[in-house]
Coordinates of C-alpha atoms (C1' of nucleotides) and ligand atoms in Angstrom, one line a residue:
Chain A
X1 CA 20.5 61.4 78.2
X2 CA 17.7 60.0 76.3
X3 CA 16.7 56.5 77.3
X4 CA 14.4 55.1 75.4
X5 CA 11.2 56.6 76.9
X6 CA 8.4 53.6 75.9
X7 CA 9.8 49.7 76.9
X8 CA 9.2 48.4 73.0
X9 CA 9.2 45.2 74.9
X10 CA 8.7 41.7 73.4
X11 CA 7.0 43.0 70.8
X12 CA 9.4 44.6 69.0
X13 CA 11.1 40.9 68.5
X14 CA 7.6 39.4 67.7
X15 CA 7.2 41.9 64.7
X16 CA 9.9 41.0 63.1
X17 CA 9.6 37.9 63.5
X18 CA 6.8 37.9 61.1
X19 CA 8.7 39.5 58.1
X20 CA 7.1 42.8 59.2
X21 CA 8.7 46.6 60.5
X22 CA 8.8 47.2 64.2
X23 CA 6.9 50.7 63.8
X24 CA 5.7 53.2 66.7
X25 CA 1.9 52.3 65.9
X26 CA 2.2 48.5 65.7
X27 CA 4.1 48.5 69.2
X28 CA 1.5 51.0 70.9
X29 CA -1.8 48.8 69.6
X30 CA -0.1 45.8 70.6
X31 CA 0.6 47.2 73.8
X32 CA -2.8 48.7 74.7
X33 CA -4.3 45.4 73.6
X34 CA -1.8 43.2 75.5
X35 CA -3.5 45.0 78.4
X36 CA -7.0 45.4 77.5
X37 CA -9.4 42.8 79.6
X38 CA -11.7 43.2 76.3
X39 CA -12.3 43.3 72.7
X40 CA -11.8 47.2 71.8
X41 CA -13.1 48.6 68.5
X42 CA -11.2 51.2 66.4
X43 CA -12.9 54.5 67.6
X44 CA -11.6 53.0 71.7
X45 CA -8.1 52.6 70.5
X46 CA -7.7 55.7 68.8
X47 CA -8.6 57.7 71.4
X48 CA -6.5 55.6 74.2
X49 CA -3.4 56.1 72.2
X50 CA -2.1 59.5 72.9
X51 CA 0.4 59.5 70.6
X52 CA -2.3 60.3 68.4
X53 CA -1.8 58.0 64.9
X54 CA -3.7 58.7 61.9
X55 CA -7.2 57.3 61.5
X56 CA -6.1 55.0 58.8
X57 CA -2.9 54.2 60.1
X58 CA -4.3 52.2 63.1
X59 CA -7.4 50.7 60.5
X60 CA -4.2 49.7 58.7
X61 CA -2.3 47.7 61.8
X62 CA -5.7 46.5 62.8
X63 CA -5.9 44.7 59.6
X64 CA -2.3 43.6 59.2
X65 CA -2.9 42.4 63.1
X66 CA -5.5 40.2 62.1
X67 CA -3.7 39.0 58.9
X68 CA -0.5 37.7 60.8
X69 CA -2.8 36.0 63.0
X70 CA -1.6 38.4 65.9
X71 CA -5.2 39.5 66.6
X72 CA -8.7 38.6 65.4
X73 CA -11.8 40.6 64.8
X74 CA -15.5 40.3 66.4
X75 CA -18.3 41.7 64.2
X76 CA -20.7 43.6 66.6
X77 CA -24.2 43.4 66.3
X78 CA -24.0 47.1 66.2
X79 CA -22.0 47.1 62.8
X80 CA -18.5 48.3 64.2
X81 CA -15.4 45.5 64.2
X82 CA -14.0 45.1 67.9
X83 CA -10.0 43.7 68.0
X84 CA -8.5 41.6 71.0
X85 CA -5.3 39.5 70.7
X86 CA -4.7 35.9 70.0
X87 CA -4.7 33.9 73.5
X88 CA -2.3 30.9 73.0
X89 CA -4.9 28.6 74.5
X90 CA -7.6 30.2 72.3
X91 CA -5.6 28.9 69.4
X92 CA -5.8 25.7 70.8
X93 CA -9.1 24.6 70.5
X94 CA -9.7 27.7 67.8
X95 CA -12.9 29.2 69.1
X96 CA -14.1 30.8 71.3
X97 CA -17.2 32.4 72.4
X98 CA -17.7 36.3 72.8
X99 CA -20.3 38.4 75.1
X100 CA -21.7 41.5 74.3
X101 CA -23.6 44.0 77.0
X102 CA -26.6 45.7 76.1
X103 CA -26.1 48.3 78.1
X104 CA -22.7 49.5 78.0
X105 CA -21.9 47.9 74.7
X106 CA -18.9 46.4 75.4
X107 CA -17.4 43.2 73.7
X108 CA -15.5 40.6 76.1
X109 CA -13.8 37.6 74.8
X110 CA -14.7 34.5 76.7
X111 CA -11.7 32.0 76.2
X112 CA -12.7 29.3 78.2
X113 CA -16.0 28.7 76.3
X114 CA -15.7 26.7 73.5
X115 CA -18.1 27.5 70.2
X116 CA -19.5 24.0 69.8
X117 CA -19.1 22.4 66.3
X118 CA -22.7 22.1 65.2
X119 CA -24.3 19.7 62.6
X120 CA -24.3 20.8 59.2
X121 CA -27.0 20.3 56.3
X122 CA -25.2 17.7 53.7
X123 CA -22.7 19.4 51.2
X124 CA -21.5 22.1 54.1
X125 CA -18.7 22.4 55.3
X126 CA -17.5 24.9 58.1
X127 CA -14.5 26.9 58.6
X128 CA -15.0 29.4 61.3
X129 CA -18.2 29.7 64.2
X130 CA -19.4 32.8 65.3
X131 CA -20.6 32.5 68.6
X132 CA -21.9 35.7 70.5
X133 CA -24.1 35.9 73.9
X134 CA -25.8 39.3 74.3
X135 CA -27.2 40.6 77.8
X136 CA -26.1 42.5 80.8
X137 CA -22.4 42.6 82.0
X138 CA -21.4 42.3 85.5
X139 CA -21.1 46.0 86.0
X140 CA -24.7 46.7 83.9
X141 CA -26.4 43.7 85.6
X142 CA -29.9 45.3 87.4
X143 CA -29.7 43.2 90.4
X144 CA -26.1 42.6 91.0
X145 CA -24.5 46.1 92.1
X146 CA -20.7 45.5 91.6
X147 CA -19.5 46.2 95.1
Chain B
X1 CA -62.2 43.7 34.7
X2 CA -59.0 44.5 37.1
X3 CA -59.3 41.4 39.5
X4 CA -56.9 42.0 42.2
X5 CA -54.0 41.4 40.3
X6 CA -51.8 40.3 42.9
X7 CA -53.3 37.9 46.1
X8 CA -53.4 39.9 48.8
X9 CA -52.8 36.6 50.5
X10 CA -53.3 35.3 54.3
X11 CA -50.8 38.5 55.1
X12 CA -53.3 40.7 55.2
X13 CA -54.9 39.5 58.4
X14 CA -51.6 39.0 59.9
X15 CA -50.3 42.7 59.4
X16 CA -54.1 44.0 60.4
X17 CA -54.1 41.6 63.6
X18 CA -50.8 43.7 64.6
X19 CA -52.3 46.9 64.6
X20 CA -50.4 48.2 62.1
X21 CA -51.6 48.7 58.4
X22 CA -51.6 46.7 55.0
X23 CA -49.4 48.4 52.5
X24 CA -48.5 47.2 49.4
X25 CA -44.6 47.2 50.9
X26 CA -45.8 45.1 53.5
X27 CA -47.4 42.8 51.9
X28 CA -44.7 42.3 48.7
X29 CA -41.8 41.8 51.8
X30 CA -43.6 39.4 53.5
X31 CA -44.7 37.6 50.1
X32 CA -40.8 37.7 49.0
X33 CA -39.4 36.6 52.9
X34 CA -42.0 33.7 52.6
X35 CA -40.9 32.1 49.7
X36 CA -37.1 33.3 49.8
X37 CA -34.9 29.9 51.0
X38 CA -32.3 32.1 53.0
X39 CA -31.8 35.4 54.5
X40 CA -32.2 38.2 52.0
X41 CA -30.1 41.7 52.6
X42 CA -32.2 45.1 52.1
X43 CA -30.3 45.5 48.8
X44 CA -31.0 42.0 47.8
X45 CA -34.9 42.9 48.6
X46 CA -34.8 46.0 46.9
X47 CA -34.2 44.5 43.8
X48 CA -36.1 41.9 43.9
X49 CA -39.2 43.8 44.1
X50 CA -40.2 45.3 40.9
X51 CA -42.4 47.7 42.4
X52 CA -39.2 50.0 43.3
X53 CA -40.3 50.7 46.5
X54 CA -38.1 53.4 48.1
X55 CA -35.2 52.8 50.0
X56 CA -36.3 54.3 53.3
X57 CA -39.6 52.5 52.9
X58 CA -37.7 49.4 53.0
X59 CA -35.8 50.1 56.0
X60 CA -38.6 50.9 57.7
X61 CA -40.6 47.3 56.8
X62 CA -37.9 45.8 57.5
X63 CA -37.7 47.6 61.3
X64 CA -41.1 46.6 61.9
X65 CA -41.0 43.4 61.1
X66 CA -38.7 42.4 63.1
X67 CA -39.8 44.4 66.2
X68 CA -43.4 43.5 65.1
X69 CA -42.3 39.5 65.9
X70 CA -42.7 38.4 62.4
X71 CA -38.9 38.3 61.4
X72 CA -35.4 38.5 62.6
X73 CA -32.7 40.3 61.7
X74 CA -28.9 38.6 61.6
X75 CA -25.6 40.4 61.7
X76 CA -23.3 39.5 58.4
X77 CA -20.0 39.7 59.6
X78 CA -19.8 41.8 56.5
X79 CA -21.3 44.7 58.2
X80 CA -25.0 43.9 56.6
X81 CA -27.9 42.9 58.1
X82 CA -30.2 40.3 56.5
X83 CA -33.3 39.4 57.1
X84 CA -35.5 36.5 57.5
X85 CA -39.3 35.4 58.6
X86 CA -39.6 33.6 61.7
X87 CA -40.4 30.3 62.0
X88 CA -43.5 28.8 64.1
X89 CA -40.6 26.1 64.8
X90 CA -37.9 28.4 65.5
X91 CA -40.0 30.4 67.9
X92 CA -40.7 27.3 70.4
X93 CA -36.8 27.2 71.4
X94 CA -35.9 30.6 70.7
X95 CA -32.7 30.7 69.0
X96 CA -31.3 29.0 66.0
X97 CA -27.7 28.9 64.1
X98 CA -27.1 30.8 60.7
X99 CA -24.7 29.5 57.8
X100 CA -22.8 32.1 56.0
X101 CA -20.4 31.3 52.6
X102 CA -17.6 32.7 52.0
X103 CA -17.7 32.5 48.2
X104 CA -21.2 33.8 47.5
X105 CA -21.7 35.3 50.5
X106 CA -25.5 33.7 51.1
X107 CA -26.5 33.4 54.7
X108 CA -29.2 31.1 55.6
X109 CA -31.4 30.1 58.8
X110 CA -30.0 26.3 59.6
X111 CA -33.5 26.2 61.8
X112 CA -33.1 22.7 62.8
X113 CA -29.9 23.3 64.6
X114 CA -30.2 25.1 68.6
X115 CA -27.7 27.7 69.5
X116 CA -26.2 26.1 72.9
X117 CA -27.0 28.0 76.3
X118 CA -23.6 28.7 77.4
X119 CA -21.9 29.1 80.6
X120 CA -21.4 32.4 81.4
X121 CA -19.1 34.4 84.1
X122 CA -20.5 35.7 87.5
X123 CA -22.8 38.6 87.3
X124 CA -23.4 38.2 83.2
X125 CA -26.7 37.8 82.3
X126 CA -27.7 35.9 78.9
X127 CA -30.3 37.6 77.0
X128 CA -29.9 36.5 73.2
X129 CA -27.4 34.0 71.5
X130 CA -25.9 34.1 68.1
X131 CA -24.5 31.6 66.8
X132 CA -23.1 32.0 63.0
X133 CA -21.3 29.3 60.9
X134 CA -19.0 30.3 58.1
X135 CA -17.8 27.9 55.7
X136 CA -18.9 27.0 51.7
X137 CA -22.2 26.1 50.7
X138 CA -23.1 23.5 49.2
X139 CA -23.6 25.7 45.6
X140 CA -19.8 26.8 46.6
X141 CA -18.2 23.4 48.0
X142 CA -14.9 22.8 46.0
X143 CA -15.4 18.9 45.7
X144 CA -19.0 18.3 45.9
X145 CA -20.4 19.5 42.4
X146 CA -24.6 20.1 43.5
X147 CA -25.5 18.3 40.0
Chain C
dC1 C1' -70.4 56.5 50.9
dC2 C1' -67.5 60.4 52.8
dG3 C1' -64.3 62.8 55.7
dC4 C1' -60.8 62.5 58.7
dC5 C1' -56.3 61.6 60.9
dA6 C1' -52.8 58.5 62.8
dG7 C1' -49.6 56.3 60.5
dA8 C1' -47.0 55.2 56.2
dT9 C1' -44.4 56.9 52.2
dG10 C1' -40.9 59.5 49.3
dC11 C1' -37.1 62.4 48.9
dA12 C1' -33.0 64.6 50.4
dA13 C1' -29.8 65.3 53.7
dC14 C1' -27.1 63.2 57.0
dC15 C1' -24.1 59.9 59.9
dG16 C1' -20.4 56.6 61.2
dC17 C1' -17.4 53.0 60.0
dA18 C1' -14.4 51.5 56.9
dT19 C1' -11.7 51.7 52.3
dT20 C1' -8.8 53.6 48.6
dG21 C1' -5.2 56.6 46.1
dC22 C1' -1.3 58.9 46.3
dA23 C1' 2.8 61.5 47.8
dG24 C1' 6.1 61.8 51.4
dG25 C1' 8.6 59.5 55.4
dA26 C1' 10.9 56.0 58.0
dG27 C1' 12.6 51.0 59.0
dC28 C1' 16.2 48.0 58.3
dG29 C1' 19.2 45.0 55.4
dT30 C1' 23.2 46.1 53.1
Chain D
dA1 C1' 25.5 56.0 55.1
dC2 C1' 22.5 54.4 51.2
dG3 C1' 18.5 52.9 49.1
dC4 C1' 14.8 50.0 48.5
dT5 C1' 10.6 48.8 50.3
dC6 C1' 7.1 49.2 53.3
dC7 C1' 4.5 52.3 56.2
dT8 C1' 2.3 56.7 57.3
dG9 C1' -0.7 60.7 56.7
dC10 C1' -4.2 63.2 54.5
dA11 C1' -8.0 63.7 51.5
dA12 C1' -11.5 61.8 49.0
dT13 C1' -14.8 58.0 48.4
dG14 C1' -18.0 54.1 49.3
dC15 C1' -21.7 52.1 51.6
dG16 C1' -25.2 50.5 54.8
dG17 C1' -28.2 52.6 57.5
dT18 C1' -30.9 56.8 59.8
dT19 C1' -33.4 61.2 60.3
dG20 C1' -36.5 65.3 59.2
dC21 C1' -40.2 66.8 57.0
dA22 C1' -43.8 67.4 53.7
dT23 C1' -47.2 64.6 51.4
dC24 C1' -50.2 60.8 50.9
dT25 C1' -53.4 56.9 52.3
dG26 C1' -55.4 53.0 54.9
dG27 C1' -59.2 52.2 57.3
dC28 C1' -62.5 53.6 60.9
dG29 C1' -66.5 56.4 62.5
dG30 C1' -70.2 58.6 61.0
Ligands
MN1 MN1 -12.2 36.9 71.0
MN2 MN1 -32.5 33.0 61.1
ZN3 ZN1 -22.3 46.5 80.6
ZN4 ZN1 -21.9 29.6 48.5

DNA sequence: CCGCCAGATGCAACCGCATTGCAGGAGCGT
DNA sequence: ACGCTCCTGCAATGCGGTTGCATCTGGCGG
């Protein structure tokens, strides 16, 4: 008996790919964020993982995602980091924009909108663009009850 | 002797024509966000003010004057906020971009440049846009020595 | 010019997110 | 199966910002 309980899936082979260990909290953030429909901060992850990882240990594969350009990180007007994963299309054209609810607070990315490259002030030069929409989500939105 | 030592200034009638009253911490934030060229941190306004002001006092100008109109507040992505007056200018359309440097970390208010309405999924609603650029200044650009 | 009181200040405690140090544990190439 | 290296867990620390509360003061009414 014994199968192995959790599919370890594609990941597993991505992992090493990138000269790093195939370990039990790696797998289950890259899981839960394969899934995820939107940017989830540290505090959400932790308490959807039930195999219960150390606080530090998933701050640690959050940064190491971002690093090995698996992820990447939205600062939230509300001072917390939120994490999502790399969409191959998002890579593409590099940017993309990110909306934030009021209400509920949560952080979605929005791949198809492109952060536009602005004009710069002579002697500037840019490297990343932040570009975050704050109002009412569909679910939050007064007006529009979601079915 | 003892004329007023430092000029109370046009702020006065500003802060008064709020309703709210005409502190000396007022007064020295507002004189230091008037002539400052970029956003300035709490900690970066602390110190500049020789008064010594306390902490908490600082905060708390800082609150209302941003929810008194007369500044705004922009996220850092490093987790700090920093403040800056509003512009007559920057009032008429609303929202503007923000530079932030990598090296020294300075963020300023590129007025001149509009944040882009963007299009936005069914149901969401756009309230407020930020729109950050991060990159090197031109104190910090690698080939462009300022003089 | 005086007295009063809503509102502003100072100080200390507190909060939450994130980082650091270090000892022990586990991945994986051999 | 071994061992080196990287990863994990736990505790302590840092830091920007907030809150509670007693005291003080700006500025208005008298
Ligand atoms: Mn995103
Ligand atoms: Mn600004
Ligand atoms: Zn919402
Ligand atoms: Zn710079």
């Amino acid at each position: 008996m014994s199968a192995p309980a959790t599919d370890s899936s594609p990941w597993a082979g991505r992992i090493h790919a990138l000269g790093a260990r195939v370990t039990p909290a790696r797998v289950a953030v890259l899981q839960l964020l394969e899934h995820a429909e939107r940017a989830l901060s540290h505090r959400e992850i932790e308490e959807a993982l039930a195999a219960g990882f150390d606080r530090v240990t998933l701050y640690r594969v959050l940064d190491w995602l971002v690093d090995s350009g698996l992820g990447h990180r939205v600062t939230d007007a509300e001072r917390v980091f939120r994490f999502s994963l790399a969409q191959a299309e998002t890579r593409a054209h590099g940017l993309h924009a990110h909306f934030r609810c009021e209400d509920c607070g949560k952080v979605f990315c929005l791949d198809e909108v492109p952060a536009p490259a602005p004009p710069l002030p002579a002697g500037f030069s840019s490297h990343t663009v932040e570009y975050t929409i704050t109002g009412h989500c569909a679910r939050c939105e007064p007006d529009e009850k979601p079915r």
